[in-house]
Tab-separated table of C-alpha atoms and ligand atoms in Angstrom:
chain	number	residue	atom	x	y	z
T	1084	MET	CA	-0.231	0.291	0.154
T	1085	PHE	CA	1.638	3.477	-0.020
T	1086	GLN	CA	0.891	4.635	3.171
T	1087	LYS	CA	1.212	8.692	2.326
T	1088	GLY	CA	2.313	9.998	5.394
T	1089	THR	CA	2.189	6.670	7.560
T	1090	ASN	CA	5.525	4.864	6.369
T	1091	TYR	CA	5.661	4.004	10.109
T	1092	TYR	CA	2.423	1.753	9.595
T	1093	ASP	CA	4.150	-0.288	6.886
T	1094	GLY	CA	5.098	-3.205	9.073
T	1095	ILE	CA	8.297	-3.483	8.373
T	1096	VAL	CA	10.680	-4.794	11.914
T	1097	GLY	CA	14.445	-2.482	11.880
T	1098	VAL	CA	12.708	-1.148	8.660
T	1099	THR	CA	9.476	1.098	10.138
T	1100	GLN	CA	9.052	-0.415	13.616
T	1101	CYS	CA	10.503	-2.560	16.094
T	1102	GLU	CA	8.496	-6.100	16.519
T	1103	ILE	CA	5.119	-6.157	18.297
T	1104	PRO	CA	5.486	-8.006	21.481
T	1105	ASN	CA	3.429	-11.204	21.992
T	1106	LYS	CA	0.423	-10.205	23.945
T	1107	ILE	CA	0.644	-6.603	22.926
T	1108	THR	CA	-1.897	-5.118	20.472
T	1109	PHE	CA	-0.924	-2.907	18.324
T	1110	LEU	CA	-3.798	-0.735	15.679
T	1111	TYR	CA	-2.656	0.228	12.180
T	1112	ASN	CA	-4.216	2.972	10.953
T	1113	PHE	CA	-3.551	4.421	7.776
T	1114	THR	CA	-5.757	6.265	5.213
T	1115	LEU	CA	-6.180	3.868	1.330
T	1116	GLU	CA	-5.730	6.149	-1.557
T	1117	GLN	CA	-5.979	2.286	-4.085
T	1118	TYR	CA	-8.596	-0.069	-5.200
T	1119	GLY	CA	-8.295	-3.165	-5.811
T	1120	THR	CA	-6.677	-7.041	-4.942
T	1121	TYR	CA	-4.146	-6.708	-2.350
T	1122	TRP	CA	-3.113	-9.002	1.168
T	1123	TYR	CA	-1.850	-8.383	3.829
T	1124	HIS	CA	1.258	-10.857	5.558
T	1125	SER	CA	4.005	-10.691	8.114
T	1126	HIS	CA	7.712	-10.124	7.025
T	1127	PHE	CA	9.019	-10.984	10.359
T	1128	GLN	CA	10.892	-14.172	10.881
T	1129	GLY	CA	9.199	-16.920	8.925
T	1130	GLN	CA	5.475	-15.857	10.382
T	1131	ILE	CA	4.406	-15.949	6.543
T	1132	VAL	CA	5.470	-19.667	6.169
T	1133	ASP	CA	3.460	-20.617	8.922
T	1134	GLY	CA	-0.211	-18.516	7.609
T	1135	LEU	CA	0.545	-15.411	8.974
T	1136	LYS	CA	-1.685	-13.639	5.848
T	1137	GLY	CA	-4.851	-13.289	4.003
T	1138	PRO	CA	-6.880	-10.925	1.390
T	1139	LEU	CA	-7.235	-7.217	1.764
T	1140	ILE	CA	-9.474	-6.335	-1.094
T	1141	ILE	CA	-10.663	-2.351	-1.833
T	1142	TYR	CA	-13.452	-2.011	-3.786
T	1143	ASP	CA	-13.589	0.881	-6.246
T	1144	PRO	CA	-17.535	2.583	-6.529
T	1145	LYS	CA	-15.793	3.554	-10.001
T	1146	ASP	CA	-14.372	0.108	-11.022
T	1147	PRO	CA	-14.762	0.272	-14.983
T	1148	PHE	CA	-15.111	-3.366	-15.130
T	1149	TYR	CA	-18.359	-2.891	-12.971
T	1150	GLY	CA	-21.019	-5.044	-14.892
T	1151	LYS	CA	-19.010	-6.747	-16.870
T	1152	TYR	CA	-19.077	-9.426	-14.479
T	1153	ASP	CA	-21.925	-10.774	-11.510
T	1154	TYR	CA	-19.880	-12.369	-8.925
T	1155	GLU	CA	-16.926	-12.502	-7.566
T	1156	TYR	CA	-14.335	-14.660	-5.796
T	1157	VAL	CA	-11.129	-13.992	-3.908
T	1158	MET	CA	-8.733	-17.326	-5.017
T	1159	THR	CA	-5.470	-17.585	-3.112
T	1160	VAL	CA	-2.880	-19.848	-4.304
T	1161	SER	CA	-0.426	-20.751	-1.611
T	1162	ASP	CA	2.633	-23.540	-0.644
T	1163	TRP	CA	2.195	-24.949	2.438
T	1164	TYR	CA	4.492	-26.149	5.011
T	1165	HIS	CA	3.487	-29.239	7.327
T	1166	THR	CA	6.983	-28.422	9.898
T	1167	PRO	CA	6.408	-25.357	11.533
T	1168	SER	CA	8.643	-22.153	10.398
T	1169	GLY	CA	9.729	-22.391	14.255
T	1170	ILE	CA	11.760	-25.536	13.387
T	1171	LEU	CA	12.313	-25.067	9.466
T	1172	LEU	CA	14.347	-21.202	10.063
T	1173	PRO	CA	17.431	-21.758	12.693
T	1174	LEU	CA	17.688	-25.055	10.159
T	1175	PHE	CA	17.968	-23.058	7.566
T	1176	ARG	CA	20.424	-20.124	9.228
T	1177	ALA	CA	22.404	-22.048	10.907
T	1178	ASP	CA	26.311	-21.338	9.491
T	1179	ASP	CA	27.015	-24.847	8.534
T	1180	TYR	CA	23.477	-25.409	6.611
T	1181	ARG	CA	24.778	-25.878	3.058
T	1182	GLY	CA	21.214	-26.604	1.056
T	1183	PHE	CA	18.757	-24.751	-0.598
T	1184	ASP	CA	14.900	-23.071	-0.113
T	1185	PRO	CA	13.230	-25.918	2.329
T	1186	ILE	CA	10.818	-27.469	0.143
T	1187	PRO	CA	7.332	-26.932	0.714
T	1188	ASP	CA	4.922	-30.292	1.763
T	1189	SER	CA	1.734	-29.361	-0.354
T	1190	GLY	CA	0.063	-26.296	-1.786
T	1191	ASP	CA	-3.722	-25.495	-1.980
T	1192	ILE	CA	-6.515	-23.246	-3.325
T	1193	SER	CA	-7.849	-20.626	-0.899
T	1194	GLY	CA	-6.540	-23.073	2.174
T	1195	LEU	CA	-7.806	-26.115	0.520
T	1196	GLY	CA	-5.027	-29.003	-0.403
T	1197	GLN	CA	-4.794	-32.518	-0.835
T	1198	CYS	CA	-1.779	-34.077	0.701
T	1199	ASP	CA	-0.172	-37.548	0.349
T	1200	CYS	CA	-0.380	-38.371	4.806
T	1201	GLU	CA	2.140	-41.637	4.208
T	1202	ALA	CA	4.891	-38.909	2.952
T	1203	ALA	CA	3.965	-35.821	5.061
T	1204	PRO	CA	6.857	-34.906	8.246
T	1205	LYS	CA	6.397	-37.375	11.421
T	1206	ASN	CA	4.154	-35.618	14.033
T	1207	SER	CA	2.729	-32.802	11.349
T	1208	SER	CA	-1.018	-32.753	11.185
T	1209	CYS	CA	-2.295	-33.527	7.809
T	1210	ASN	CA	-5.854	-34.482	6.961
T	1211	PRO	CA	-6.179	-37.334	4.098
T	1212	ASN	CA	-9.475	-37.013	3.667
T	1213	ASN	CA	-9.472	-32.486	3.114
T	1214	LYS	CA	-12.054	-30.620	0.664
T	1215	ILE	CA	-11.084	-29.680	-2.986
T	1216	ALA	CA	-11.638	-25.847	-2.928
T	1217	THR	CA	-14.645	-25.086	-5.426
T	1218	TYR	CA	-15.999	-22.616	-6.973
T	1219	VAL	CA	-19.861	-22.425	-7.734
T	1220	VAL	CA	-21.647	-21.014	-10.928
T	1221	LYS	CA	-24.235	-20.480	-12.836
T	1222	LYS	CA	-24.606	-20.996	-16.305
T	1223	GLY	CA	-24.833	-17.560	-18.419
T	1224	LYS	CA	-23.135	-15.894	-15.869
T	1225	LYS	CA	-19.860	-14.122	-15.358
T	1226	TYR	CA	-17.311	-14.683	-12.484
T	1227	ARG	CA	-14.512	-12.284	-11.273
T	1228	PHE	CA	-11.938	-14.109	-9.923
T	1229	ARG	CA	-9.144	-12.259	-7.701
T	1230	ILE	CA	-6.157	-14.560	-8.006
T	1231	ILE	CA	-3.287	-13.904	-5.450
T	1232	ASN	CA	-0.157	-15.913	-4.684
T	1233	THR	CA	0.637	-15.781	-1.290
T	1234	SER	CA	3.235	-18.794	-1.417
T	1235	ALA	CA	6.332	-18.280	0.710
T	1236	LEU	CA	7.929	-20.099	-1.923
T	1237	VAL	CA	6.546	-20.775	-4.926
T	1238	HIS	CA	5.448	-20.168	-8.219
T	1239	PHE	CA	1.765	-21.224	-9.815
T	1240	THR	CA	0.774	-21.325	-13.249
T	1241	ILE	CA	-3.164	-21.431	-13.156
T	1242	SER	CA	-5.814	-22.409	-15.428
T	1243	ILE	CA	-9.873	-23.745	-15.670
T	1244	ASP	CA	-10.535	-26.030	-17.942
T	1245	ASN	CA	-12.205	-24.738	-20.894
T	1246	HIS	CA	-12.684	-21.493	-19.824
T	1247	PRO	CA	-10.170	-18.844	-21.256
T	1248	LEU	CA	-9.457	-16.275	-18.305
T	1249	THR	CA	-9.508	-12.626	-18.745
T	1250	ILE	CA	-7.358	-10.090	-17.155
T	1251	VAL	CA	-8.412	-6.676	-16.273
T	1252	GLU	CA	-6.446	-6.301	-13.045
T	1253	VAL	CA	-2.526	-6.230	-12.118
T	1254	ASP	CA	-1.551	-5.345	-8.524
T	1255	GLY	CA	-3.895	-3.256	-8.193
T	1256	ASP	CA	-4.168	-1.313	-11.165
T	1257	TYR	CA	-6.654	-2.027	-14.141
T	1258	VAL	CA	-5.422	-3.175	-17.772
T	1259	LYS	CA	-6.927	-3.356	-20.893
T	1260	PRO	CA	-8.702	-6.734	-20.957
T	1261	VAL	CA	-5.829	-9.738	-22.362
T	1262	THR	CA	-7.434	-13.446	-22.779
T	1263	LEU	CA	-5.078	-16.227	-21.652
T	1264	ASN	CA	-6.107	-19.920	-21.028
T	1265	THR	CA	-2.819	-19.906	-18.191
T	1266	ILE	CA	-1.961	-17.747	-16.127
T	1267	PRO	CA	1.339	-17.479	-14.601
T	1268	ILE	CA	1.343	-15.479	-11.191
T	1269	ASN	CA	4.912	-14.844	-8.965
T	1270	ILE	CA	4.859	-14.693	-5.199
T	1271	ALA	CA	2.850	-11.381	-3.586
T	1272	GLN	CA	1.503	-10.962	-7.359
T	1273	ARG	CA	-2.217	-10.383	-8.063
T	1274	TYR	CA	-4.435	-10.383	-11.197
T	1275	SER	CA	-8.171	-10.375	-11.873
T	1276	VAL	CA	-9.394	-12.292	-14.381
T	1277	ILE	CA	-13.015	-12.312	-15.901
T	1278	LEU	CA	-14.724	-16.255	-15.946
T	1279	ASP	CA	-17.358	-16.153	-18.562
T	1280	ALA	CA	-19.679	-19.112	-17.276
T	1281	ASN	CA	-20.894	-20.346	-21.130
T	1282	GLN	CA	-20.048	-24.118	-21.042
T	1283	PRO	CA	-22.441	-26.783	-20.628
T	1284	ILE	CA	-23.231	-27.777	-17.016
T	1285	ASP	CA	-20.212	-30.014	-15.220
T	1286	ASN	CA	-18.287	-29.735	-13.006
T	1287	TYR	CA	-14.279	-28.334	-14.521
T	1288	LYS	CA	-10.917	-28.435	-13.104
T	1289	ILE	CA	-8.835	-25.200	-12.142
T	1290	ARG	CA	-5.323	-26.343	-12.298
T	1291	ALA	CA	-2.670	-24.506	-10.214
T	1292	HIS	CA	1.042	-26.611	-11.194
T	1293	ILE	CA	3.236	-25.659	-8.652
T	1294	SER	CA	7.432	-24.442	-9.988
T	1295	ILE	CA	9.880	-23.658	-7.605
T	1296	CYS	CA	12.217	-21.298	-8.873
T	1297	THR	CA	15.040	-22.348	-6.737
T	1298	PRO	CA	17.824	-25.092	-7.171
T	1299	ASN	CA	16.920	-28.004	-4.419
T	1300	SER	CA	19.947	-30.918	-3.614
T	1301	ASN	CA	19.523	-34.067	-1.371
T	1302	ILE	CA	20.542	-31.746	1.482
T	1303	THR	CA	18.017	-29.457	1.303
T	1304	ILE	CA	15.764	-28.779	4.316
T	1305	ASN	CA	12.800	-31.448	3.235
T	1306	TYR	CA	13.861	-32.463	0.343
T	1307	ASN	CA	11.904	-35.969	-0.365
T	1308	ALA	CA	8.789	-33.332	-0.290
T	1309	SER	CA	10.535	-32.070	-3.895
T	1310	LEU	CA	10.205	-35.779	-4.498
T	1311	THR	CA	6.517	-36.789	-3.240
T	1312	LEU	CA	4.913	-32.760	-3.819
T	1313	ASN	CA	1.959	-32.864	-5.368
T	1314	TYR	CA	2.873	-30.071	-8.003
T	1315	ASP	CA	-0.868	-29.619	-9.941
T	1316	VAL	CA	-2.867	-28.659	-7.060
T	1317	THR	CA	-6.635	-28.385	-7.676
T	1318	GLY	CA	-9.592	-26.758	-7.781
T	1319	ILE	CA	-13.805	-27.626	-9.394
T	1320	LEU	CA	-15.594	-24.610	-10.815
T	1321	LYS	CA	-18.677	-26.198	-10.344
T	1322	TYR	CA	-21.570	-25.578	-12.351
T	1323	GLU	CA	-24.875	-24.760	-10.392
T	1324	GLY	CA	-26.487	-28.641	-11.541
T	1325	ALA	CA	-23.771	-30.627	-11.576
T	1326	GLU	CA	-23.566	-33.772	-10.122
T	1327	ASP	CA	-21.380	-34.130	-7.541
T	1328	LYS	CA	-18.410	-35.795	-9.031
T	1329	LEU	CA	-14.468	-34.446	-9.452
T	1330	PRO	CA	-14.188	-33.525	-12.572
T	1331	THR	CA	-12.740	-35.197	-15.560
T	1332	SER	CA	-12.297	-32.529	-17.639
T	1333	LYS	CA	-8.926	-31.955	-19.867
T	1334	ALA	CA	-6.754	-29.033	-19.827
T	1335	ASP	CA	-6.991	-27.366	-23.039
T	1336	SER	CA	-4.032	-26.128	-23.858
T	1337	LEU	CA	-1.784	-26.343	-20.343
T	1338	ASN	CA	1.019	-24.659	-21.740
T	1339	TYR	CA	2.778	-23.880	-17.987
T	1340	THR	CA	6.362	-25.340	-19.183
T	1341	SER	CA	7.072	-22.293	-21.022
T	1342	LEU	CA	5.414	-19.707	-18.401
T	1343	GLN	CA	7.042	-21.099	-15.376
T	1344	CYS	CA	8.979	-18.953	-13.216
T	1345	ARG	CA	7.902	-16.375	-15.087
T	1346	ASP	CA	5.196	-13.405	-15.497
T	1347	VAL	CA	2.442	-13.038	-17.929
T	1348	ASN	CA	3.961	-10.906	-20.868
T	1349	PRO	CA	4.492	-7.361	-19.209
T	1350	ASN	CA	4.403	-6.325	-22.879
T	1351	ILE	CA	0.807	-7.809	-23.337
T	1352	LEU	CA	-0.385	-5.944	-20.438
T	1353	LYS	CA	-1.219	-1.908	-21.158
T	1354	PRO	CA	-2.177	0.168	-18.297
T	1355	TYR	CA	-6.290	0.529	-19.033
T	1356	TYR	CA	-5.887	4.306	-18.162
T	1357	GLU	CA	-3.110	6.730	-20.076
T	1358	SER	CA	-0.913	7.612	-17.443
T	1359	LYS	CA	2.757	9.636	-18.369
T	1360	VAL	CA	5.820	7.764	-17.334
T	1361	PRO	CA	7.887	10.050	-15.313
T	1362	LYS	CA	10.572	11.337	-17.044
T	1363	ASN	CA	13.154	13.274	-14.274
T	1364	VAL	CA	15.095	10.184	-13.802
T	1365	ILE	CA	17.124	11.507	-10.172
T	1366	SER	CA	18.345	8.411	-9.318
T	1367	THR	CA	19.518	5.167	-10.554
T	1368	TYR	CA	19.914	2.332	-8.153
T	1369	LYS	CA	21.943	-0.618	-9.606
T	1370	ALA	CA	20.443	-4.098	-7.569
T	1371	LEU	CA	22.789	-6.662	-7.994
T	1372	VAL	CA	21.650	-9.620	-6.823
T	1373	THR	CA	23.654	-12.447	-5.746
T	1374	PHE	CA	24.476	-15.382	-3.056
T	1375	GLY	CA	27.405	-15.572	-1.211
T	1376	ALA	CA	29.084	-16.968	2.309
T	1377	LEU	CA	30.153	-15.170	5.102
T	1378	PRO	CA	33.241	-15.631	6.548
T	1379	THR	CA	31.867	-17.840	8.984
T	1380	GLY	CA	30.689	-20.066	6.080
T	1381	LYS	CA	26.462	-18.849	6.441
T	1382	GLN	CA	25.223	-18.613	3.226
T	1383	VAL	CA	23.750	-15.160	2.758
T	1384	ALA	CA	22.051	-13.382	-0.268
T	1385	LEU	CA	23.881	-10.140	-1.172
T	1386	ILE	CA	22.515	-7.176	-2.726
T	1387	ASN	CA	25.750	-5.126	-3.916
T	1388	ASN	CA	27.925	-7.983	-2.312
T	1389	SER	CA	26.005	-6.384	1.166
T	1390	SER	CA	23.823	-8.858	3.266
T	1391	PHE	CA	20.534	-6.823	4.273
T	1392	VAL	CA	20.497	-7.469	8.268
T	1393	PRO	CA	17.444	-4.699	9.858
T	1394	ASP	CA	18.402	-2.421	12.798
T	1395	SER	CA	15.691	-3.865	14.839
T	1396	ASN	CA	15.778	-1.900	18.010
T	1397	TYR	CA	15.954	1.310	15.532
T	1398	PRO	CA	14.024	1.300	12.967
T	1399	THR	CA	15.370	2.912	9.656
T	1400	ASN	CA	12.560	5.418	9.702
T	1401	GLN	CA	12.698	6.785	13.333
T	1402	GLN	CA	17.025	7.567	12.547
T	1403	VAL	CA	16.011	9.792	9.784
T	1404	VAL	CA	13.238	11.551	11.299
T	1405	GLU	CA	16.105	11.867	14.162
T	1406	GLY	CA	18.624	13.435	11.684
T	1407	VAL	CA	20.520	10.235	11.154
T	1408	ASP	CA	22.114	10.499	7.546
T	1409	LYS	CA	24.736	7.672	7.544
T	1410	PHE	CA	23.971	4.466	7.538
T	1411	GLN	CA	25.764	0.909	7.958
T	1412	ASN	CA	26.843	-0.966	4.757
T	1413	ALA	CA	24.366	-4.200	6.384
T	1414	GLN	CA	21.404	-1.566	5.976
T	1415	ASN	CA	21.294	-1.690	2.016
T	1416	THR	CA	19.627	1.994	2.379
T	1417	HIS	CA	19.752	3.787	-1.278
T	1418	ILE	CA	19.294	7.579	-0.076
T	1419	TYR	CA	17.527	10.512	-2.718
T	1420	GLU	CA	16.258	14.010	-2.988
T	1421	CYS	CA	14.978	15.576	-5.859
T	1422	LYS	CA	17.595	18.930	-6.468
T	1423	SER	CA	16.771	19.416	-9.787
T	1424	GLY	CA	14.416	19.847	-12.779
T	1425	ASP	CA	10.629	19.419	-12.421
T	1426	CYS	CA	10.460	17.678	-9.113
T	1427	ASN	CA	7.092	16.471	-9.975
T	1428	ASP	CA	7.902	14.357	-12.491
T	1429	ALA	CA	10.840	13.153	-10.619
T	1430	ALA	CA	11.553	9.478	-10.570
T	1431	VAL	CA	13.949	6.477	-9.717
T	1432	ASP	CA	14.968	3.477	-12.153
T	1433	ILE	CA	16.378	0.402	-10.337
T	1434	TYR	CA	18.174	-2.438	-12.006
T	1435	ILE	CA	17.277	-5.665	-10.745
T	1436	ILE	CA	20.940	-7.644	-12.039
T	1437	ASN	CA	20.205	-10.736	-10.884
T	1438	ASN	CA	23.362	-12.768	-11.361
T	1439	ASN	CA	22.409	-16.271	-10.302
T	1440	THR	CA	19.812	-19.321	-11.753
T	1441	ASP	CA	17.191	-18.401	-9.484
T	1442	SER	CA	14.623	-16.008	-10.501
T	1443	HIS	CA	13.323	-13.804	-8.089
T	1444	PRO	CA	9.880	-11.691	-7.426
T	1445	PHE	CA	10.865	-8.276	-6.273
T	1446	HIS	CA	8.570	-6.172	-4.346
T	1447	LEU	CA	8.942	-2.501	-3.976
T	1448	HIS	CA	6.905	-0.748	-0.907
T	1449	GLY	CA	4.942	1.952	-1.183
T	1450	HIS	CA	5.053	2.845	-4.876
T	1451	VAL	CA	4.142	0.624	-8.291
T	1452	PHE	CA	6.670	0.759	-10.402
T	1453	TYR	CA	6.320	1.137	-14.347
T	1454	ILE	CA	8.016	-2.204	-16.030
T	1455	LEU	CA	10.592	-0.624	-18.116
T	1456	TYR	CA	12.530	-3.788	-19.320
T	1457	ASN	CA	11.505	-7.504	-18.877
T	1458	GLY	CA	15.303	-9.164	-19.647
T	1459	GLU	CA	15.099	-12.663	-21.204
T	1460	ASN	CA	16.455	-15.562	-19.445
T	1461	ASN	CA	20.156	-16.132	-19.606
T	1462	THR	CA	21.570	-12.892	-21.201
T	1463	GLY	CA	24.516	-12.216	-18.363
T	1464	ILE	CA	24.289	-9.252	-16.196
T	1465	GLU	CA	24.793	-7.050	-19.165
T	1466	PRO	CA	23.856	-3.798	-18.842
T	1467	PRO	CA	20.554	-3.515	-20.847
T	1468	ASP	CA	20.123	-1.334	-24.540
T	1469	GLU	CA	18.033	1.522	-22.794
T	1470	SER	CA	16.637	2.175	-26.676
T	1471	GLU	CA	14.541	-0.921	-26.022
T	1472	PHE	CA	12.879	0.523	-22.148
T	1473	ASN	CA	9.133	0.423	-22.983
T	1474	LEU	CA	8.771	4.518	-22.340
T	1475	LYS	CA	4.644	4.994	-23.744
T	1476	ASP	CA	2.853	2.590	-22.346
T	1477	PRO	CA	4.436	0.317	-19.645
T	1478	VAL	CA	1.981	-1.562	-17.367
T	1479	THR	CA	2.541	-0.705	-13.845
T	1480	ARG	CA	3.060	-3.502	-11.081
T	1481	ASP	CA	4.310	-4.030	-7.572
T	1482	VAL	CA	5.861	-6.757	-7.731
T	1483	ALA	CA	7.975	-8.030	-11.213
T	1484	THR	CA	9.713	-11.455	-11.729
T	1485	VAL	CA	13.562	-11.079	-12.674
T	1486	LEU	CA	14.360	-14.123	-14.647
T	1487	PRO	CA	18.047	-15.758	-14.246
T	1488	ASN	CA	20.801	-13.639	-15.155
T	1489	SER	CA	19.082	-11.474	-16.801
T	1490	THR	CA	18.204	-7.767	-15.937
T	1491	THR	CA	14.777	-6.159	-15.015
T	1492	VAL	CA	14.765	-2.137	-14.842
T	1493	ILE	CA	11.161	-0.556	-12.693
T	1494	ARG	CA	10.667	3.005	-12.830
T	1495	TYR	CA	8.866	4.500	-10.577
T	1496	SER	CA	7.738	8.291	-9.136
T	1497	VAL	CA	9.153	10.263	-6.495
T	1498	ASN	CA	6.185	10.679	-4.720
T	1499	ASN	CA	6.187	9.157	-0.865
T	1500	PRO	CA	8.381	10.784	1.288
T	1501	GLY	CA	10.045	7.994	3.497
T	1502	VAL	CA	11.731	4.283	4.362
T	1503	TRP	CA	10.569	1.831	1.593
T	1504	PHE	CA	11.345	-1.835	1.893
T	1505	PHE	CA	12.505	-2.718	-1.702
T	1506	HIS	CA	13.059	-7.333	-1.760
T	1507	CYS	CA	12.100	-10.479	-3.077
T	1508	HIS	CA	9.365	-12.234	-1.797
T	1509	ILE	CA	10.753	-15.286	-1.308
T	1510	GLN	CA	10.779	-15.892	2.260
T	1511	TRP	CA	13.634	-17.804	2.399
T	1512	HIS	CA	15.841	-14.967	0.098
T	1513	LEU	CA	14.624	-12.387	2.506
T	1514	ASN	CA	15.920	-14.551	5.703
T	1515	MET	CA	19.093	-14.260	3.699
T	1516	GLY	CA	19.163	-10.692	3.433
T	1517	MET	CA	18.000	-10.280	-0.325
T	1518	ALA	CA	16.576	-6.809	0.614
T	1519	ALA	CA	17.058	-3.109	0.332
T	1520	GLN	CA	15.420	0.238	1.419
T	1521	MET	CA	15.118	3.243	-0.711
T	1522	VAL	CA	15.324	6.186	1.596
T	1523	GLU	CA	12.844	8.521	-0.213
T	1524	GLU	CA	13.198	12.312	0.243
T	1525	PRO	CA	14.570	12.456	4.632
T	1526	THR	CA	14.536	15.628	4.557
T	1527	ILE	CA	10.906	16.450	3.737
T	1528	PHE	CA	9.866	13.044	5.739
T	1529	LYS	CA	12.250	14.312	8.125
T	1530	ASN	CA	10.521	17.582	8.228
T	1531	ILE	CA	6.717	16.465	7.552
T	1532	THR	CA	6.833	13.320	10.032
T	1533	LYS	CA	5.864	12.637	13.578
T	1534	ILE	CA	5.691	9.343	14.550
T	1535	PRO	CA	3.623	7.797	17.048
T	1536	LYS	CA	3.665	7.058	20.239
T	1537	GLU	CA	2.680	3.973	19.730
T	1538	VAL	CA	5.085	3.014	17.305
T	1539	THR	CA	7.884	4.287	19.136
T	1540	GLY	CA	7.153	2.461	22.221
T	1541	LEU	CA	6.947	-0.972	20.524
T	1542	CYS	CA	10.950	-0.229	20.702
T	1543	VAL	CA	10.959	0.164	24.055
T	1544	THR	CA	8.590	-2.404	24.975
T	1545	ALA	CA	10.275	-4.969	22.250
T	1546	ASP	CA	13.262	-3.967	24.510
T	1547	LEU	CA	11.868	-4.857	27.944
T	1548	ALA	CA	10.466	-7.744	26.627
T	1549	ASN	CA	13.750	-9.207	25.640
T	1550	ASN	CA	15.754	-8.091	28.569
T	1551	LYS	CA	13.072	-9.894	30.341
T	1552	ASP	CA	13.624	-13.033	28.563
T	1553	ASN	CA	17.336	-12.708	28.390
T	1554	LYS	CA	17.257	-12.985	32.585
T	1555	LYS	CA	15.074	-15.562	32.386
T	1556	THR	CA	17.554	-17.893	30.690
T	1557	LYS	CA	20.434	-16.959	33.090
E	93	CU	CU1	14.770	-14.268	-4.431
């Protein structure tokens, strides 16, 4: 969300607040300036893995697609770990761990998934007879599905047999309708699609295919799950009047292999409302994304050779407000202010230069960005040719996938003073430090911001709670 004027309610430990201690209630109180399909989730430790997340839908009274559909559904797709993050994360972040990202045990559609319980981790709860996510439709009606990928690790390709899907919204912004049979959706991305229930009354398969876009090896945590995981998560599109039985429909053209770990081609998405790409680029941030190791041997993710470590007791935005203007390397700060030219037209370019074989869904807080350039597979880290940038009609998003050994270039308007988190949305990569902080207009931010006591108070409370815990263990 934009969080204009309320950067301190953006929810990131070490960036905009201290953690909320156990048993403390904290109210996020902010003004909405956006409409569309969003979701809320924790970024603290591995809480997202344990399910601390949910959809957040904001209805637009002037939605241009009202009247183009009759009903709507929210459909989340996600991976699911049967082992709590409290066990997974310490194993994953141990100095001597040499495997890759922990593998989920199953996938689900709107919280319902099927799992081979024989293969589930011992002592984990597993229901072999879970219901299948079912969406009931009436023949002759049209439905808007708001699809959200709330995973920790995996990418999905989604299709519904015999039903093409017309995209009308991407990450909260409307686009000119585009009809596809299969929708690739990376972590944290959202699509609204319109489905026409114009087929014979029957049950049709919803197919949500899992792709793991990072390598694994037999020393990866939960590696066995990669062998037993059901990569084809299914749901049912059930017409009213259809029998209660499993669908026997066939996939019409399930062409997911070419879409795995990718976005919907940004070149086919066009903004619904004309918008002018800002031209006064006041700052360019070249973010080289790599993996490496600390002297201790601990594996880390790096941006420009620095692994992000949050200052959990003194959030960056509080530091800026108190006049701090120099930050440690591990803070991965990028600071910019508009000092010349038309500041209403000011913009920042981020080159996400991916120098490894994973693909990464990068997310920027506080903004939507234009996708100027989406590099293709394995073209290396050479700088992209600026003449290929789309400055005319690029789609806006807030999560973009950067492909393996490729560069993606995004641009956003400098219109929201604050400290904005920029990070890979693969939870495990975030835990490894694949993140940076955009310090936007610090002078203005300092002058206009008074951080509420409830927010700064969290730091004191967290301190007290930690001290108490320390005493207990002594
Ligand atoms: Cu990543």
